[in-house]
Amino acid sequence: MSTFAVNTASPSARWLLALLLGSLLLIEGCASAPGANPRDPWEPFNRRVASFNEDLDDAVVRPVATAYQHVLPQMVRTGVTNFFGNISDVWSVVNNVLQLKPRESAEMLARVGVNTVFGIAGLMDVATDMNLERHSEDFGQTLGYWGVSTGPYVVLPVLGPSTLRDTLALPVDAKGNLINTVDDTPARVGLHVLRGVDIRSGLFGAGNFLDNAALDKYTFIRDAYLQRRRGQIGRPETDPATPAEPEERYDLPEPTAPAAAPADNGASPAKAP
């Protein structure tokens, strides 16, 4: 989960990003210090990418997200969030099936059906009012469920915190994203941009929390992200890169779309996991 959450515009762009990242990591990996964190052997590289993401967020994404909150009323922003949530639920159905979770698969299928039909293409979240629980899953979680280890921690350009496993799963997730089935290129790109801005606008609270609480934002975000992903998979992972000693827990506030623009117009948000 990142405060700088912007989706690439197409599956081909995601493939290119994964290829570029892999090449960079091969170069950087050779320079890893002997005493490097086993979960984060590419920390110097990751810190540079995180700094780039924060600069880009300060210059472009945060101002656009702030304007988005000023221009659109809360009801409209909620509808946008619900619409994209319903699209994501379709891919979650597939991944719940791949993880052999019949109850979760049935609930997610029911969510999609109810919200699509009675929620006007997902603009209203009728399913939640009917106590149909959301079980969000992506292909990275599916790989983890079947025992694929996380691999090293990675910070992706633009996309933010990830792991090697989740990075390799990105092209599959892109194929499962219904937005990428839109034939009209400007419309498809516009939907990706709108989704990214909507996600970013809902993360001001988490960014403010990190600004006020974290001494080293990079370490805080990394540990919180890895902890959250383990919790999402729902079963212990036997990853040799994961240290055996217990880790400090980090509980960030859930991102929500505020009713008004954030008050800290001068602050630079961090990347929330």
GROMACS .gro file of C-alpha atoms in nm:
model
  273
    1MET     CA    1   0.000   0.000   0.000
    2SER     CA    2   0.164   0.325  -0.111
    3THR     CA    3   0.060   0.686  -0.085
    4PHE     CA    4   0.209   0.718  -0.430
    5ALA     CA    5  -0.023   0.471  -0.600
    6VAL     CA    6  -0.047   0.528  -0.974
    7ASN     CA    7  -0.108   0.247  -1.216
    8THR     CA    8   0.081   0.207  -1.540
    9ALA     CA    9  -0.139   0.258  -1.842
   10SER     CA   10  -0.117  -0.083  -2.009
   11PRO     CA   11  -0.001  -0.442  -1.965
   12SER     CA   12   0.291  -0.376  -2.201
   13ALA     CA   13   0.404  -0.088  -1.981
   14ARG     CA   14   0.398  -0.318  -1.680
   15TRP     CA   15   0.603  -0.578  -1.866
   16LEU     CA   16   0.855  -0.308  -1.958
   17LEU     CA   17   0.867  -0.188  -1.599
   18ALA     CA   18   0.931  -0.540  -1.470
   19LEU     CA   19   1.205  -0.596  -1.729
   20LEU     CA   20   1.371  -0.263  -1.650
   21LEU     CA   21   1.352  -0.326  -1.278
   22GLY     CA   22   1.499  -0.674  -1.315
   23SER     CA   23   1.795  -0.536  -1.510
   24LEU     CA   24   1.857  -0.265  -1.252
   25LEU     CA   25   1.833  -0.511  -0.965
   26LEU     CA   26   2.088  -0.743  -1.127
   27ILE     CA   27   2.330  -0.451  -1.141
   28GLU     CA   28   2.256  -0.326  -0.792
   29GLY     CA   29   2.239  -0.672  -0.637
   30CYS     CA   30   2.606  -0.733  -0.706
   31ALA     CA   31   2.689  -0.432  -0.489
   32SER     CA   32   2.494  -0.544  -0.182
   33ALA     CA   33   2.684  -0.497   0.141
   34PRO     CA   34   2.788  -0.815   0.328
   35GLY     CA   35   2.584  -0.710   0.633
   36ALA     CA   36   2.273  -0.608   0.440
   37ASN     CA   37   1.925  -0.681   0.575
   38PRO     CA   38   1.831  -1.024   0.431
   39ARG     CA   39   1.481  -0.897   0.359
   40ASP     CA   40   1.616  -0.583   0.188
   41PRO     CA   41   1.952  -0.660   0.024
   42TRP     CA   42   1.900  -0.382  -0.232
   43GLU     CA   43   1.833  -0.112   0.026
   44PRO     CA   44   2.056   0.159  -0.129
   45PHE     CA   45   1.882   0.114  -0.465
   46ASN     CA   46   1.539   0.101  -0.299
   47ARG     CA   47   1.603   0.419  -0.103
   48ARG     CA   48   1.694   0.606  -0.421
   49VAL     CA   49   1.375   0.488  -0.592
   50ALA     CA   50   1.170   0.582  -0.284
   51SER     CA   51   1.323   0.930  -0.289
   52PHE     CA   52   1.240   0.962  -0.660
   53ASN     CA   53   0.882   0.855  -0.592
   54GLU     CA   54   0.845   1.109  -0.314
   55ASP     CA   55   0.981   1.391  -0.530
   56LEU     CA   56   0.744   1.298  -0.812
   57ASP     CA   57   0.457   1.278  -0.564
   58ASP     CA   58   0.536   1.624  -0.426
   59ALA     CA   59   0.566   1.777  -0.772
   60VAL     CA   60   0.275   1.613  -0.954
   61VAL     CA   61   0.056   1.356  -0.785
   62ARG     CA   62  -0.022   1.523  -0.451
   63PRO     CA   63  -0.123   1.856  -0.612
   64VAL     CA   64  -0.349   1.673  -0.859
   65ALA     CA   65  -0.505   1.467  -0.579
   66THR     CA   66  -0.559   1.781  -0.371
   67ALA     CA   67  -0.732   1.953  -0.664
   68TYR     CA   68  -0.941   1.637  -0.715
   69GLN     CA   69  -1.069   1.669  -0.359
   70HIS     CA   70  -1.142   2.039  -0.398
   71VAL     CA   71  -1.329   2.004  -0.728
   72LEU     CA   72  -1.535   1.688  -0.676
   73PRO     CA   73  -1.781   1.650  -0.387
   74GLN     CA   74  -1.749   1.359  -0.145
   75MET     CA   75  -2.044   1.173  -0.297
   76VAL     CA   76  -1.884   1.172  -0.641
   77ARG     CA   77  -1.546   1.061  -0.506
   78THR     CA   78  -1.713   0.779  -0.314
   79GLY     CA   79  -1.882   0.666  -0.634
   80VAL     CA   80  -1.547   0.664  -0.816
   81THR     CA   81  -1.388   0.460  -0.537
   82ASN     CA   82  -1.677   0.211  -0.540
   83PHE     CA   83  -1.663   0.178  -0.919
   84PHE     CA   84  -1.294   0.086  -0.924
   85GLY     CA   85  -1.341  -0.135  -0.618
   86ASN     CA   86  -1.604  -0.334  -0.806
   87ILE     CA   87  -1.366  -0.377  -1.100
   88SER     CA   88  -1.094  -0.505  -0.864
   89ASP     CA   89  -1.343  -0.746  -0.706
   90VAL     CA   90  -1.375  -0.930  -1.037
   91TRP     CA   91  -1.005  -1.022  -1.032
   92SER     CA   92  -1.034  -1.108  -0.663
   93VAL     CA   93  -1.299  -1.367  -0.754
   94VAL     CA   94  -1.049  -1.536  -0.987
   95ASN     CA   95  -0.771  -1.537  -0.727
   96ASN     CA   96  -1.000  -1.671  -0.454
   97VAL     CA   97  -1.089  -1.957  -0.689
   98LEU     CA   98  -0.719  -2.018  -0.762
   99GLN     CA   99  -0.662  -2.040  -0.386
  100LEU     CA  100  -0.943  -2.296  -0.352
  101LYS     CA  101  -1.150  -2.077  -0.120
  102PRO     CA  102  -1.512  -2.167  -0.202
  103ARG     CA  103  -1.685  -1.947   0.057
  104GLU     CA  104  -1.475  -1.640  -0.023
  105SER     CA  105  -1.516  -1.701  -0.397
  106ALA     CA  106  -1.894  -1.721  -0.363
  107GLU     CA  107  -1.912  -1.406  -0.151
  108MET     CA  108  -1.696  -1.210  -0.392
  109LEU     CA  109  -1.898  -1.331  -0.691
  110ALA     CA  110  -2.214  -1.224  -0.512
  111ARG     CA  111  -2.056  -0.885  -0.434
  112VAL     CA  112  -1.977  -0.825  -0.799
  113GLY     CA  113  -2.323  -0.929  -0.912
  114VAL     CA  114  -2.509  -0.721  -0.653
  115ASN     CA  115  -2.300  -0.408  -0.697
  116THR     CA  116  -2.301  -0.429  -1.077
  117VAL     CA  117  -2.677  -0.475  -1.104
  118PHE     CA  118  -2.820  -0.292  -0.804
  119GLY     CA  119  -2.528  -0.056  -0.743
  120ILE     CA  120  -2.537   0.093  -1.094
  121ALA     CA  121  -2.216  -0.062  -1.232
  122GLY     CA  122  -2.059  -0.049  -0.888
  123LEU     CA  123  -2.105   0.323  -0.819
  124MET     CA  124  -2.286   0.224  -0.498
  125ASP     CA  125  -2.156  -0.043  -0.260
  126VAL     CA  126  -2.486  -0.222  -0.198
  127ALA     CA  127  -2.308  -0.549  -0.119
  128THR     CA  128  -2.147  -0.413   0.198
  129ASP     CA  129  -2.488  -0.306   0.327
  130MET     CA  130  -2.596  -0.666   0.268
  131ASN     CA  131  -2.302  -0.791   0.480
  132LEU     CA  132  -2.125  -0.948   0.184
  133GLU     CA  133  -1.764  -0.930   0.298
  134ARG     CA  134  -1.488  -0.823   0.061
  135HIS     CA  135  -1.199  -1.071   0.025
  136SER     CA  136  -0.948  -0.885  -0.188
  137GLU     CA  137  -0.684  -1.103  -0.352
  138ASP     CA  138  -0.422  -1.047  -0.621
  139PHE     CA  139  -0.192  -1.286  -0.803
  140GLY     CA  140   0.099  -1.210  -0.571
  141GLN     CA  141  -0.116  -1.330  -0.280
  142THR     CA  142  -0.210  -1.639  -0.480
  143LEU     CA  143   0.156  -1.722  -0.537
  144GLY     CA  144   0.224  -1.670  -0.167
  145TYR     CA  145  -0.070  -1.889  -0.071
  146TRP     CA  146   0.082  -2.176  -0.269
  147GLY     CA  147   0.420  -2.136  -0.105
  148VAL     CA  148   0.614  -1.901  -0.332
  149SER     CA  149   0.843  -1.699  -0.106
  150THR     CA  150   0.833  -1.320  -0.106
  151GLY     CA  151   1.190  -1.272  -0.215
  152PRO     CA  152   1.369  -0.943  -0.144
  153TYR     CA  153   1.185  -0.620  -0.074
  154VAL     CA  154   1.165  -0.392  -0.378
  155VAL     CA  155   1.057  -0.030  -0.427
  156LEU     CA  156   0.915   0.012  -0.776
  157PRO     CA  157   0.937   0.339  -0.967
  158VAL     CA  158   0.597   0.510  -0.945
  159LEU     CA  159   0.420   0.203  -0.799
  160GLY     CA  160   0.600   0.205  -0.463
  161PRO     CA  161   0.661  -0.081  -0.212
  162SER     CA  162   0.662  -0.437  -0.343
  163THR     CA  163   0.856  -0.763  -0.327
  164LEU     CA  164   1.026  -0.962  -0.600
  165ARG     CA  165   0.735  -1.209  -0.600
  166ASP     CA  166   0.472  -0.937  -0.624
  167THR     CA  167   0.669  -0.758  -0.896
  168LEU     CA  168   0.679  -1.072  -1.109
  169ALA     CA  169   0.302  -1.107  -1.054
  170LEU     CA  170   0.229  -0.759  -1.192
  171PRO     CA  171   0.190  -0.864  -1.558
  172VAL     CA  172  -0.064  -1.129  -1.458
  173ASP     CA  173  -0.255  -0.879  -1.244
  174ALA     CA  174  -0.252  -0.640  -1.541
  175LYS     CA  175  -0.408  -0.908  -1.760
  176GLY     CA  176  -0.682  -0.954  -1.500
  177ASN     CA  177  -0.756  -0.583  -1.474
  178LEU     CA  178  -1.079  -0.511  -1.663
  179ILE     CA  179  -0.964  -0.156  -1.735
  180ASN     CA  180  -0.706  -0.300  -1.972
  181THR     CA  181  -0.984  -0.458  -2.180
  182VAL     CA  182  -1.101  -0.111  -2.289
  183ASP     CA  183  -1.006  -0.079  -2.657
  184ASP     CA  184  -1.004   0.300  -2.672
  185THR     CA  185  -0.653   0.401  -2.564
  186PRO     CA  186  -0.734   0.754  -2.434
  187ALA     CA  187  -1.027   0.615  -2.233
  188ARG     CA  188  -0.812   0.335  -2.091
  189VAL     CA  189  -0.533   0.572  -1.993
  190GLY     CA  190  -0.787   0.814  -1.844
  191LEU     CA  191  -0.936   0.538  -1.629
  192HIS     CA  192  -0.591   0.441  -1.499
  193VAL     CA  193  -0.509   0.802  -1.416
  194LEU     CA  194  -0.843   0.857  -1.245
  195ARG     CA  195  -0.797   0.542  -1.040
  196GLY     CA  196  -0.448   0.646  -0.934
  197VAL     CA  197  -0.561   0.995  -0.834
  198ASP     CA  198  -0.857   0.853  -0.642
  199ILE     CA  199  -0.631   0.612  -0.452
  200ARG     CA  200  -0.383   0.890  -0.377
  201SER     CA  201  -0.654   1.125  -0.252
  202GLY     CA  202  -0.763   0.863  -0.001
  203LEU     CA  203  -0.417   0.832   0.151
  204PHE     CA  204  -0.359   1.179   0.288
  205GLY     CA  205  -0.436   1.058   0.641
  206ALA     CA  206  -0.178   0.778   0.623
  207GLY     CA  207   0.082   1.018   0.485
  208ASN     CA  208   0.022   1.266   0.766
  209PHE     CA  209   0.050   0.983   1.019
  210LEU     CA  210   0.390   0.886   0.880
  211ASP     CA  211   0.511   1.246   0.874
  212ASN     CA  212   0.435   1.279   1.243
  213ALA     CA  213   0.530   0.931   1.366
  214ALA     CA  214   0.815   0.784   1.168
  215LEU     CA  215   1.182   0.860   1.243
  216ASP     CA  216   1.294   0.669   0.931
  217LYS     CA  217   1.002   0.658   0.690
  218TYR     CA  218   1.172   0.414   0.458
  219THR     CA  219   1.224   0.151   0.729
  220PHE     CA  220   0.877   0.209   0.873
  221ILE     CA  221   0.710   0.168   0.534
  222ARG     CA  222   0.915  -0.139   0.444
  223ASP     CA  223   0.840  -0.326   0.768
  224ALA     CA  224   0.472  -0.229   0.763
  225TYR     CA  225   0.434  -0.335   0.400
  226LEU     CA  226   0.596  -0.675   0.453
  227GLN     CA  227   0.388  -0.732   0.767
  228ARG     CA  228   0.069  -0.641   0.582
  229ARG     CA  229   0.142  -0.871   0.290
  230ARG     CA  230   0.205  -1.164   0.523
  231GLY     CA  231  -0.127  -1.095   0.690
  232GLN     CA  232  -0.309  -1.077   0.356
  233ILE     CA  233  -0.180  -1.417   0.247
  234GLY     CA  234  -0.322  -1.573   0.561
  235ARG     CA  235  -0.070  -1.854   0.612
  236PRO     CA  236   0.291  -1.861   0.739
  237GLU     CA  237   0.554  -1.813   0.472
  238THR     CA  238   0.874  -2.016   0.481
  239ASP     CA  239   1.091  -1.747   0.329
  240PRO     CA  240   1.462  -1.794   0.403
  241ALA     CA  241   1.509  -1.419   0.364
  242THR     CA  242   1.275  -1.348   0.654
  243PRO     CA  243   1.452  -1.320   0.991
  244ALA     CA  244   1.331  -1.551   1.264
  245GLU     CA  245   1.319  -1.292   1.540
  246PRO     CA  246   0.986  -1.119   1.605
  247GLU     CA  247   0.938  -0.783   1.438
  248GLU     CA  248   0.782  -0.469   1.575
  249ARG     CA  249   0.427  -0.427   1.453
  250TYR     CA  250   0.312  -0.119   1.267
  251ASP     CA  251  -0.056  -0.043   1.234
  252LEU     CA  252  -0.135   0.235   0.991
  253PRO     CA  253  -0.479   0.396   0.964
  254GLU     CA  254  -0.689   0.256   0.681
  255PRO     CA  255  -0.690   0.495   0.383
  256THR     CA  256  -1.018   0.678   0.339
  257ALA     CA  257  -1.124   0.957   0.110
  258PRO     CA  258  -1.158   1.268   0.332
  259ALA     CA  259  -1.459   1.492   0.295
  260ALA     CA  260  -1.241   1.799   0.247
  261ALA     CA  261  -0.893   1.879   0.118
  262PRO     CA  262  -0.614   1.810   0.367
  263ALA     CA  263  -0.507   2.089   0.597
  264ASP     CA  264  -0.132   2.025   0.566
  265ASN     CA  265  -0.087   2.180   0.224
  266GLY     CA  266   0.281   2.239   0.287
  267ALA     CA  267   0.375   1.892   0.408
  268SER     CA  268   0.537   1.632   0.189
  269PRO     CA  269   0.352   1.299   0.229
  270ALA     CA  270   0.540   0.977   0.269
  271LYS     CA  271   0.474   0.662   0.084
  272ALA     CA  272   0.229   0.466   0.295
  273PRO     CA  273   0.252   0.089   0.270
   0.00000   0.00000   0.00000
